[in-house]
Each structure stands twice: as structure tokens, then as C-alpha cells.
Coordinates of C-alpha atoms and ligand atoms in Angstrom, one line a residue:
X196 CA 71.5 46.2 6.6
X197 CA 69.5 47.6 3.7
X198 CA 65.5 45.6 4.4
X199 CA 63.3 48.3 3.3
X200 CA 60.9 49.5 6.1
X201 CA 57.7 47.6 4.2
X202 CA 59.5 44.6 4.2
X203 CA 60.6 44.4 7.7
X204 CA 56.8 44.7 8.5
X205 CA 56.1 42.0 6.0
X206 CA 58.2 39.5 8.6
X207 CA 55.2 38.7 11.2
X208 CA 52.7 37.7 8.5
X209 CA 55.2 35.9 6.0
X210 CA 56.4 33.8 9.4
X211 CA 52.7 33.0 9.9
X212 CA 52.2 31.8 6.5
X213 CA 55.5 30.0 6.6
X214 CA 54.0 27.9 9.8
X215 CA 50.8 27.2 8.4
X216 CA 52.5 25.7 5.3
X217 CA 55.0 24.0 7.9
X218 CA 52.0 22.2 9.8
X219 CA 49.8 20.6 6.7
X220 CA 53.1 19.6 4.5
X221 CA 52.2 17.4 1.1
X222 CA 54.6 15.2 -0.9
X223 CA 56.0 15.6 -4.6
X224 CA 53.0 16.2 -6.8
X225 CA 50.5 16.5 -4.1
X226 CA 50.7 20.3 -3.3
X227 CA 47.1 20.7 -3.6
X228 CA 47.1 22.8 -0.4
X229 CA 49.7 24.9 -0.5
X230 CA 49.4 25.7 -4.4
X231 CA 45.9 26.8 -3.3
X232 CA 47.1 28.6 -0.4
X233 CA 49.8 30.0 -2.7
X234 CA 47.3 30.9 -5.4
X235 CA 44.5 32.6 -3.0
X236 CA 47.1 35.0 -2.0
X237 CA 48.8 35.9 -5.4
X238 CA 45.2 36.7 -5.7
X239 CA 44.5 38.6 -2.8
X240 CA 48.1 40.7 -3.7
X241 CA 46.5 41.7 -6.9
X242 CA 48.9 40.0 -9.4
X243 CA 48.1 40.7 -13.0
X244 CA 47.5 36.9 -13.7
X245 CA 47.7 33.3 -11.9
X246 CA 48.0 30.1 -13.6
X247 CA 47.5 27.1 -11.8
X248 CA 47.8 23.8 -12.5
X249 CA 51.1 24.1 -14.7
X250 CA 53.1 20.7 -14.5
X251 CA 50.6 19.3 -12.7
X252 CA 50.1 21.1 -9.5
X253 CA 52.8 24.0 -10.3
X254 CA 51.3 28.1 -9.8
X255 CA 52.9 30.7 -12.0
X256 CA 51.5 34.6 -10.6
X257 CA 52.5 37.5 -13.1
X258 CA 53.5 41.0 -11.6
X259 CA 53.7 43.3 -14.4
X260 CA 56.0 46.7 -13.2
X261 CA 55.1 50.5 -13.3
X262 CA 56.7 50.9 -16.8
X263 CA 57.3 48.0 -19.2
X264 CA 59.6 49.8 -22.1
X265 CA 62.3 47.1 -21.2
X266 CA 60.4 44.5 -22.5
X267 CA 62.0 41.8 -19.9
X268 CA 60.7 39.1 -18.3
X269 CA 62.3 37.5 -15.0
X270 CA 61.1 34.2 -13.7
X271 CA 61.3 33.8 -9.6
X272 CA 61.3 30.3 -7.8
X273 CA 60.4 28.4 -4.9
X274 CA 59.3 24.9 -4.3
X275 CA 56.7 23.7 -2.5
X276 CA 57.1 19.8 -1.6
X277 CA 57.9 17.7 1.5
X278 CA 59.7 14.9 2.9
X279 CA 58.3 11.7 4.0
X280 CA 59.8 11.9 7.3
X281 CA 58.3 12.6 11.0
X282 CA 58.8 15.2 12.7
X283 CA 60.8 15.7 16.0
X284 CA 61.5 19.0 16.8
X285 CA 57.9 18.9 18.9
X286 CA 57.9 22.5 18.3
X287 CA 54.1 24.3 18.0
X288 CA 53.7 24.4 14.2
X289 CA 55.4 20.7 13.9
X290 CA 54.2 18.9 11.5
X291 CA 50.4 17.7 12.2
X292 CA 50.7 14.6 9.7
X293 CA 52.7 11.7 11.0
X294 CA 55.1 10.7 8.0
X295 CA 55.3 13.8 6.3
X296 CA 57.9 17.3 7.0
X297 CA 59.7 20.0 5.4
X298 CA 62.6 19.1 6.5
X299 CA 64.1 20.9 3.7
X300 CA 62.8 24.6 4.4
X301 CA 60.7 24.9 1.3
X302 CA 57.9 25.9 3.1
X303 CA 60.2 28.8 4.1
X304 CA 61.2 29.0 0.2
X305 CA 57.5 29.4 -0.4
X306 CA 56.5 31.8 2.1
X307 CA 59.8 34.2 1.3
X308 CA 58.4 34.2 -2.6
X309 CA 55.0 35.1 -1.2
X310 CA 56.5 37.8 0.4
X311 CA 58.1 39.1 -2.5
X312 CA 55.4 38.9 -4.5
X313 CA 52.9 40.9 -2.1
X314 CA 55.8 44.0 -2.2
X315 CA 56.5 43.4 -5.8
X316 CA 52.6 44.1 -6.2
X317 CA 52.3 46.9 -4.1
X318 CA 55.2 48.7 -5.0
X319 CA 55.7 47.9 -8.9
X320 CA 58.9 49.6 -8.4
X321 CA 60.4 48.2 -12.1
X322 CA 60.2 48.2 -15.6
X323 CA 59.7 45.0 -16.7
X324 CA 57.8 41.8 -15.6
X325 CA 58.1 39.1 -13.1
X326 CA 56.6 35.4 -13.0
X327 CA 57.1 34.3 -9.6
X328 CA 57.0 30.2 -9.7
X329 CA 56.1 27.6 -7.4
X330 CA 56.9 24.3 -8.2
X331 CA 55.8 20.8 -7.1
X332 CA 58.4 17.9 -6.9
X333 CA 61.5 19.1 -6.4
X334 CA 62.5 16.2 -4.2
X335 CA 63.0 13.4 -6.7
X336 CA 59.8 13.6 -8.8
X337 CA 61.2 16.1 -11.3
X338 CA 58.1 18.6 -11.1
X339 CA 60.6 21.7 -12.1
X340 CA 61.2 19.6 -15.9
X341 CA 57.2 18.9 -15.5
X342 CA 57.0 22.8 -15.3
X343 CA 59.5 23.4 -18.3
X344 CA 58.0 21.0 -20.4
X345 CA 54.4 21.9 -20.0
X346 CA 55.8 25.5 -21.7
X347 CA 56.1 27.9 -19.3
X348 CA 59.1 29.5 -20.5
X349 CA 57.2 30.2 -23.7
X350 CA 54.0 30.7 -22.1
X351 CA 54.9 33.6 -19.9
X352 CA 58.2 35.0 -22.4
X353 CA 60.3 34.1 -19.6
X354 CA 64.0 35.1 -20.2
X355 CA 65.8 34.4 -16.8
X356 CA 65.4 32.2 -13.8
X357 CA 66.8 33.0 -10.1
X358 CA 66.5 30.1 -7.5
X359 CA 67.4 29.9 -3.9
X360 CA 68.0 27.3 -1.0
X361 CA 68.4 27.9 2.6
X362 CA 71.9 26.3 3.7
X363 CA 72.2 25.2 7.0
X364 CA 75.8 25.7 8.7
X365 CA 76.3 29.0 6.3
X366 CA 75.2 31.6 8.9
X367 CA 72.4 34.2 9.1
X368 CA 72.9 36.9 6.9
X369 CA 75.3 35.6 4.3
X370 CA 74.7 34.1 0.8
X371 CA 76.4 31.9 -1.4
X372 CA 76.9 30.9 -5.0
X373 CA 79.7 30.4 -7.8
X374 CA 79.3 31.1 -11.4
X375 CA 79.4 27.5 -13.3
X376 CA 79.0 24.0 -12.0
X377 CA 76.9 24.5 -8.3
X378 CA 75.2 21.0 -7.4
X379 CA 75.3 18.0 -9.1
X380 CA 73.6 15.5 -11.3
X381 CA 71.7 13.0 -9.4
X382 CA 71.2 9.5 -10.4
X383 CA 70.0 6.8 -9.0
X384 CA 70.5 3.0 -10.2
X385 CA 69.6 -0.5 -9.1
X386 CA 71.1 -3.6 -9.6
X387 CA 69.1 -7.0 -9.7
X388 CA 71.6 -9.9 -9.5
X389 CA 70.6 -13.1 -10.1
X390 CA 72.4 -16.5 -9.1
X391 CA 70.5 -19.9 -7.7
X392 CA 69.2 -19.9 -4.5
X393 CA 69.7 -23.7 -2.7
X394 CA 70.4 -24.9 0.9
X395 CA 73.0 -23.3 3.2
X396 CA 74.5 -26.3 3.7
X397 CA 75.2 -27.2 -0.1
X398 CA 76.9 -23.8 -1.2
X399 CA 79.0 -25.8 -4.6
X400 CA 75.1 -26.5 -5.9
X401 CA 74.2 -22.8 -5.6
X402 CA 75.2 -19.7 -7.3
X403 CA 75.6 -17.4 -3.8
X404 CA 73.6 -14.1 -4.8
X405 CA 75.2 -12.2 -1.6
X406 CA 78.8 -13.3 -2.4
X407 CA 78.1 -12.1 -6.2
X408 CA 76.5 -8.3 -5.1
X409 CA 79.4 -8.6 -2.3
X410 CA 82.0 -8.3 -5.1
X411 CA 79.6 -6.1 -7.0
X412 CA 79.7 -3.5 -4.1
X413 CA 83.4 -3.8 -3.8
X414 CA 84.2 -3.2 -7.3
X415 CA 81.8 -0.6 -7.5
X416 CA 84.2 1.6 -5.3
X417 CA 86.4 1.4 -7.6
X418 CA 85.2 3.8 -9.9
X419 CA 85.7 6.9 -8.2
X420 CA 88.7 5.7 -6.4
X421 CA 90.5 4.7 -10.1
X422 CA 88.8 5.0 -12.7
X423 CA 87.8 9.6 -12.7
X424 CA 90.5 11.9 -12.6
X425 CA 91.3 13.0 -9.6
X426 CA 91.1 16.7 -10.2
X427 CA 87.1 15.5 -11.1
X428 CA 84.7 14.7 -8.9
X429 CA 82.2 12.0 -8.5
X430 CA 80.1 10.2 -5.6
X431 CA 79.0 6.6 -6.2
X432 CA 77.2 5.2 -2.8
X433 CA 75.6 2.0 -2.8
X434 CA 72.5 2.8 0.5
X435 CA 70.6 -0.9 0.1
X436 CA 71.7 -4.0 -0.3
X437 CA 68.8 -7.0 -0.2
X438 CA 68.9 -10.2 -0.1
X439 CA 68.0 -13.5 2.0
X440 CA 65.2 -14.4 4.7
X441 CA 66.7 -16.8 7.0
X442 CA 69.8 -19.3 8.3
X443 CA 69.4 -21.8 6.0
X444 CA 68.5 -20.6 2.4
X445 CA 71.3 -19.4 -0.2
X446 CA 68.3 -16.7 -1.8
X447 CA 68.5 -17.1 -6.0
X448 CA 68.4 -12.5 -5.9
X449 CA 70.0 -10.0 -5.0
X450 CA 69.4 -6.1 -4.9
X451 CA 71.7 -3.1 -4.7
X452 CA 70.5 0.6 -5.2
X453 CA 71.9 3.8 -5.0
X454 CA 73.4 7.3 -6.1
X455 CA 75.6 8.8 -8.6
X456 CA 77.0 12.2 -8.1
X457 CA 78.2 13.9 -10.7
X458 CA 79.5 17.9 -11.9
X459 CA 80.5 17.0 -15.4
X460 CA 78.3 15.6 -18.6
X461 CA 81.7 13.3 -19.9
X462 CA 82.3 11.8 -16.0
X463 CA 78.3 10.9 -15.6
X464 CA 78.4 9.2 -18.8
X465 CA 81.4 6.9 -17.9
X466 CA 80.5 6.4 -14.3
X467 CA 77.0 5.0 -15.8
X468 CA 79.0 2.5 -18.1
X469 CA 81.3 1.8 -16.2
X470 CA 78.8 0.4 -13.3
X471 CA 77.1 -0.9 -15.8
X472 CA 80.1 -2.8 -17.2
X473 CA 81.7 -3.8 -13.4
X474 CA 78.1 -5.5 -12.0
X475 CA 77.4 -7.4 -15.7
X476 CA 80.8 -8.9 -15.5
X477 CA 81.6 -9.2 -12.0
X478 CA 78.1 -11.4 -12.0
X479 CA 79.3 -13.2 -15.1
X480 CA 82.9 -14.6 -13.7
X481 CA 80.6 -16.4 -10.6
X482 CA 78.1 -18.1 -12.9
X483 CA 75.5 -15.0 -12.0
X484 CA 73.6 -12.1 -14.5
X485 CA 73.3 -8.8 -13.1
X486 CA 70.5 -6.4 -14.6
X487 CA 71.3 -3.3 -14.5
X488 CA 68.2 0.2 -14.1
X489 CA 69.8 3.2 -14.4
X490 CA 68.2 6.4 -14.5
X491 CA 69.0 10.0 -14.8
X492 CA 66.9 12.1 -12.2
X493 CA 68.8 15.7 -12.5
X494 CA 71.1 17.4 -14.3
X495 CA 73.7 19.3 -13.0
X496 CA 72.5 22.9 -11.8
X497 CA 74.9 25.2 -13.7
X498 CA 75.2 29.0 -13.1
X499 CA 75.1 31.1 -16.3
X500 CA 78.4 33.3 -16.2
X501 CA 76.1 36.6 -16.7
X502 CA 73.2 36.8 -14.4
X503 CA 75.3 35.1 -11.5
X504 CA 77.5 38.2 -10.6
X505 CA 73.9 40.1 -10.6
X506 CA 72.5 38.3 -8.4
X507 CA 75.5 38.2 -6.1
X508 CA 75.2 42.0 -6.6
X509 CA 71.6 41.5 -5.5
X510 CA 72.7 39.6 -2.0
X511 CA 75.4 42.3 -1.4
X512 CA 73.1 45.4 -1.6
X513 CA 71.1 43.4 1.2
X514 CA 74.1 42.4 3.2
X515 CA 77.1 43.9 2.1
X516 CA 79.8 42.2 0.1
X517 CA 81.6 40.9 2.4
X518 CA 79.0 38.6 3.5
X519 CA 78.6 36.9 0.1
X520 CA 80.2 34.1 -0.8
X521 CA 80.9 34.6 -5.0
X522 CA 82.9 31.3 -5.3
X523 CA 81.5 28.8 -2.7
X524 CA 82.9 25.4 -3.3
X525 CA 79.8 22.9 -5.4
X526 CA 78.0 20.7 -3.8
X527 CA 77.6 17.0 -4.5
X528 CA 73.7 17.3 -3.6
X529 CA 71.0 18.2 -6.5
X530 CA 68.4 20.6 -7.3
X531 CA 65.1 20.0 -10.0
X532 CA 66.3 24.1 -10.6
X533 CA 68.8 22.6 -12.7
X534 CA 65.9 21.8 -15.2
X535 CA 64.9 25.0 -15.4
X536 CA 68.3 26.8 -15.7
X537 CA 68.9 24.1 -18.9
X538 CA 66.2 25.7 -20.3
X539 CA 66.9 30.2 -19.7
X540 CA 69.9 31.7 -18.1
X541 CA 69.9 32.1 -14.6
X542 CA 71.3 31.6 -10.8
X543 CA 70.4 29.8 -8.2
X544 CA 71.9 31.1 -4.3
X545 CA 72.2 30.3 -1.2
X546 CA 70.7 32.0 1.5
X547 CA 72.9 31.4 5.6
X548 CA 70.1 29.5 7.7
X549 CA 72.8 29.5 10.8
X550 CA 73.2 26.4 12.8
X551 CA 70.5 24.8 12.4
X552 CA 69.5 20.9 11.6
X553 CA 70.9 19.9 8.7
X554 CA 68.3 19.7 5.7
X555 CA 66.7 16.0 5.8
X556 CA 67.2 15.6 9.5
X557 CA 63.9 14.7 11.6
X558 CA 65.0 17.8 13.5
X559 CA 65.2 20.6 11.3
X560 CA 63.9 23.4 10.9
X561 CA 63.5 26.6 8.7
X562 CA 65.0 29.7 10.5
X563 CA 62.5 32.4 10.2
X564 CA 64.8 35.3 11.3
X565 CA 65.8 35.1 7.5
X566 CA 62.4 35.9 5.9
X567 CA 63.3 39.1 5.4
X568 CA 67.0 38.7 4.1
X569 CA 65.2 36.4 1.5
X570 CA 62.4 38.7 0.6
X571 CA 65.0 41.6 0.6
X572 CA 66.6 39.4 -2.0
X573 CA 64.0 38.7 -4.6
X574 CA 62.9 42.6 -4.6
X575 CA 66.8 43.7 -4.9
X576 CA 67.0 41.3 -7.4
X577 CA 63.9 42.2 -9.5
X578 CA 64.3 46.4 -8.7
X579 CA 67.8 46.4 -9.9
X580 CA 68.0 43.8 -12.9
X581 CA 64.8 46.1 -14.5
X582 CA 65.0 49.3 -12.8
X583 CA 62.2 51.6 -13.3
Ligands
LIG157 NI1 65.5 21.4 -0.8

């Protein structure tokens, strides 16, 4: 396997950083540890500049190569967020704050980049420049559009963006990705349903909220099972359903939220109308109004048709081509990339974590026997799409 001999040496001190980030994780916005961690070292590596602060709490460091006649500009990213979940893998560098985890290995993601970015420094082995990005927010808060639309593209000239997600279940030392649709749109609704509450005992002098979002659920599961062609896709889950207090008491609301999964632009607009349409009217045949909040959190994370086969051809000079995946099957799970591949061409991959935890599970955790695959990655990628 090609690692380059300073990179395998790289592996002790990126896995240190990697559970130092692991131990003090931060929620959404509030990176304000690691992006300092993140931008002392960009520092320390001798990037040629470091912006901090961009979309909120986002770091941008700028590794200019030994030549620059090509002119190009490649943007690299990581994220940098937790999950609010507690820890139980009671392993030494667990989390130290009840609550909070990276139970999605972007500490991992983080550290990998750093990695990069100290070779990338050192060696200036390309002709071009890179902007290696850390982003706040990926999990829900949108901090890779907070990024976009604080200018960075423009800011820094960038012209392409690479992304990449460990993937539990894929194994160690394999990557996958798929030119096109890869994850999905992800959004999330709620539906407030309104009848009249009244005594248990009484039912014909109420309007019976939980019988109304009852029918609301039902119908709802409809949509996908109906209504989308079944050579599309879609995902419409309904994960909370609240209403009532007690025996006795028919309650006057009810609330349902959830998800919408989506690969295509046409099937997320009619899956959002049609919801719309099936919880207004279902409410309206028992005497009830339904409101429903609808909002659009991600798009979905498309692969432009150019830069995905070099990346691929990045993975495979790392570990062969026969260990990477160029037409994995998409996932119905999102990624705040997405934002950033609206706005430049680019790639996102994944990178085999093994057996592990799945991502979001109170037991997972980031593999570090991949740092250097990952690492290997990004400098493959940046050596051979400006070669010196
Ligand atoms: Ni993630």
C-alpha cells in the first residue's frame, strides 16, 4: 500500500490529536476549541494564511505549492461538530463532557485534514494551491452553507471541493463513491394538529386530536408507498408523536415531526406537498386544522461527473483499484457538503472504518488504524490533481 514513509510517521501524533479532540467534543456552532486547536496548528505547520472565524466559527488554512503556474485552487474539508449524546464505549479518551460525543468520527475527519495539511506544508510537492476547511455545523445547523455564504469560494478563488466520511461496515482500507446523486436531501417537518380537547368520557363533544394525527400518520405512509415512482426513492418517517397527559382528558393538540429523504429536486417537491396536502385535509374531514412547518435542511450531495473519477483515482493509488468502490449504491442519510458542492465542482468519498459502531450509536468510535489511508488520500489527491 502506497503511504509515503513521512506519513506513516505522521500516524502517532495525528492519533494523539484525534483523542484530544475526541475528549473536549462541542456542538454545532460551538467549535471554539477545536477551531482553536485547529488554527494553532495550521499555524505551527507554517501555512501561508489562516482565517478564522468564517461562518461563524469555521477555519480556512492556505498552503500555497512549490510552483503556482497552474493557477488552481483546491478546497479540502473536514468537519468539526459533535453529537449530543453520552458516551459508552468507557474507553481512555471517552468523552469528558456528559451529553456531548463524536459519535460521528469528525474528530477523526479533523485530525486526518490536520495531517494533510502538516505534509502538504512540509513537502509543497504541487503546483497550485490548497485551502484546507474546517467547518462547524455539519450535524443539522447548516454551518457548511454558513461557510459558503460568508464568501469563501470567492475569498480564497476556490475552484473545487473534495469531502470525506468514515463509513462504518465498509472495511479498512477501501473507499467509496459514485459519480451523481450520493446522499440525500434532508428535511425535517412538524405537524401541529388541532381538535378540542374535553373529558374522556364525552368523546361526541370533543374533536379527538390523537385519532386525527393517528390518521395523519397512516396516510402519511402513503406517499412513498403510492404516490413516487417506484424506480425513485424517498424516506418519509414520522419519529414523535405528542399528545395527552393523563386517563381522563381528550388533549385539544397534537404534534407529529419528522424526516424527508429525498435524491431528486422534482420527488422533494411533491413529497413536501403532498404531506402538506394529506395532514390539512385528513385534519379537515374530522372537524380538526393541521399546521403544517416544513423546512429544507440539506440538499442533496451530488458528485460532479469530472473530479469524481479523480478522486477515485486518488483512493486507488493509495489502495489499489480493486479496493474502491466507483459506483457504491446512495445513501438515504445527508451531508451539509452538499452545500458546498452546490456551490464548485467536487466529490465527496468514503473512507472503510471496518466494523465498528455504527455512526450515532453511544458506542462508536473513530478507527484510528485509518489516519493514514485518510491522510494518504488528501496528499494523493492534491499531488496528482496539480502536479508539480
Ligand atoms: Ni458525520
Amino acid at each position: 500500500m502506497p503511504i509515503v514513509n513521512r506519513i506513516s510517521a505522521l500516524h502517532e501524533e495525528v492519533t494523539a490529536w484525534r483523542r484530544d479532540i475526541h475528549e473536549y467534543p462541542e456542538l454545532q456552532f460551538d467549535v471554539h476549541r477545536t477551531a482553536g486547536i485547529v488554527a494553532e496548528k495550521l499555524k505551527e505547520f507554517g501555512c501561508d494564511e489562516i482565517v478564522t472565524g468564517i461562518g461563524r466559527t469555521g477555519v480556512v488554512g492556505i498552503i500555497k505549492g512549490r510552483a503556482n503556474g497552474s493557477g488552481k485552487v483546491i478546497g479540502l474539508r473536514a468537519d468539526m461538530d459533535a453529537l449530543p449524546l453520552t458516551e459508552i464505549t468507557g474507553l481512555p479518551h471517552a468523552s469528558k463532557v456528559p451529553g456531548k460525543m463524536h459519535a460521528c468520527g469528525h474528530d477523526g475527519h479533523t485530525a486526518m485534514l490536520l495531517g494533510a495539511a502538516k505534509y502538504l506544508a512540509e513537502t509543497r510537492n504541487f503546483d497550485g494551491t490548497v485551502a484546507v476547511i474546517f467547518q462547524p455545523a455539519e450535524e443539522g445547523e447548516k454551518g457548511g452553507e454558513a461557510m459558503v455564504k460568508d464568501g469563501m469560494m470567492e475569498r480564497f478563488g476556490i475552484q473545487e471541493v473534495y469531502g470525506m466520511h468514515n463509513a462504518p461496515g465498509l472495511p479498512v482500507g477501501q473507499f467509496a463513491l459514485r459519480p451523481g446523486p450520493l446522499l440525500a436531501a434532508v428535511d425535517n417537518f412538524r405537524i401541529e394538529v388541532e381538535g378540542k380537547g374535553g373529558h374522556a368520557a364525552k368523546p361526541h363533544l370533543s374533536v379527538d386530536t390523537i385519532l386525527v394525527a393517528s390518521h395523519i400518520v397512516a396516510a402519511a405512509q402513503s406517499i412513498v408507498a403510492r404516490n413516487i415512482d417506484p424506480l425513485k426513492c424517498a424516506v418519509v418517517s414520522i419519529c414523535a408523536f405528542n399528545a395527552g397527559f393523563t386517563n381522563n382528558v381528550i388533549p385539544q393538540t397534537a404534534e407529529l415531526r419528522g424526516t424527508v429523504r429525498t435524491h431528486d429536486a422534482s420527488v422533494r417537491d411533491f413529497v413536501e406537498q403532498r404531506l402538506t396536502e394529506l395532514a390539512e385535509r385528513t385534519a379537515a374531514v374530522f372537524g380538526a386544522t393541521a399546521r403544517v412547518v416544513y423546512e429544507r435542511v440539506v440538499p442533496v450531495t451530488v458528485n460532479h461527473e469530472i473530479q469524481t473519477p479523480f478522486a477515485a483515482d486518488a483512493a486507488a493509488a493509495v489502495v489499489g483499484d480493486a479496493a474502491v468502490n466507483r459506483d457504491t449504491t446512495p445513501i438515504m442519510g445527508g451531508e451539509d457538503f452538499a452545500y458546498m458542492l452546490e456551490a464548485r465542482p467536487g466529490a465527496f468519498i468514503f473512507i472503510g472504518q471496518g466494523d465498528t459502531a455504527n455512526v450515532h450509536h453511544p458506542a462508536y468510535d473513530f478507527n484510528d488504524e485509518i489516519i493514514p489511508l485518510g491522510m494518504s488520500y488528501w496528499a494523493k489527491l492534491v499531488e496528482s490533481r496539480m502536479p508539480a
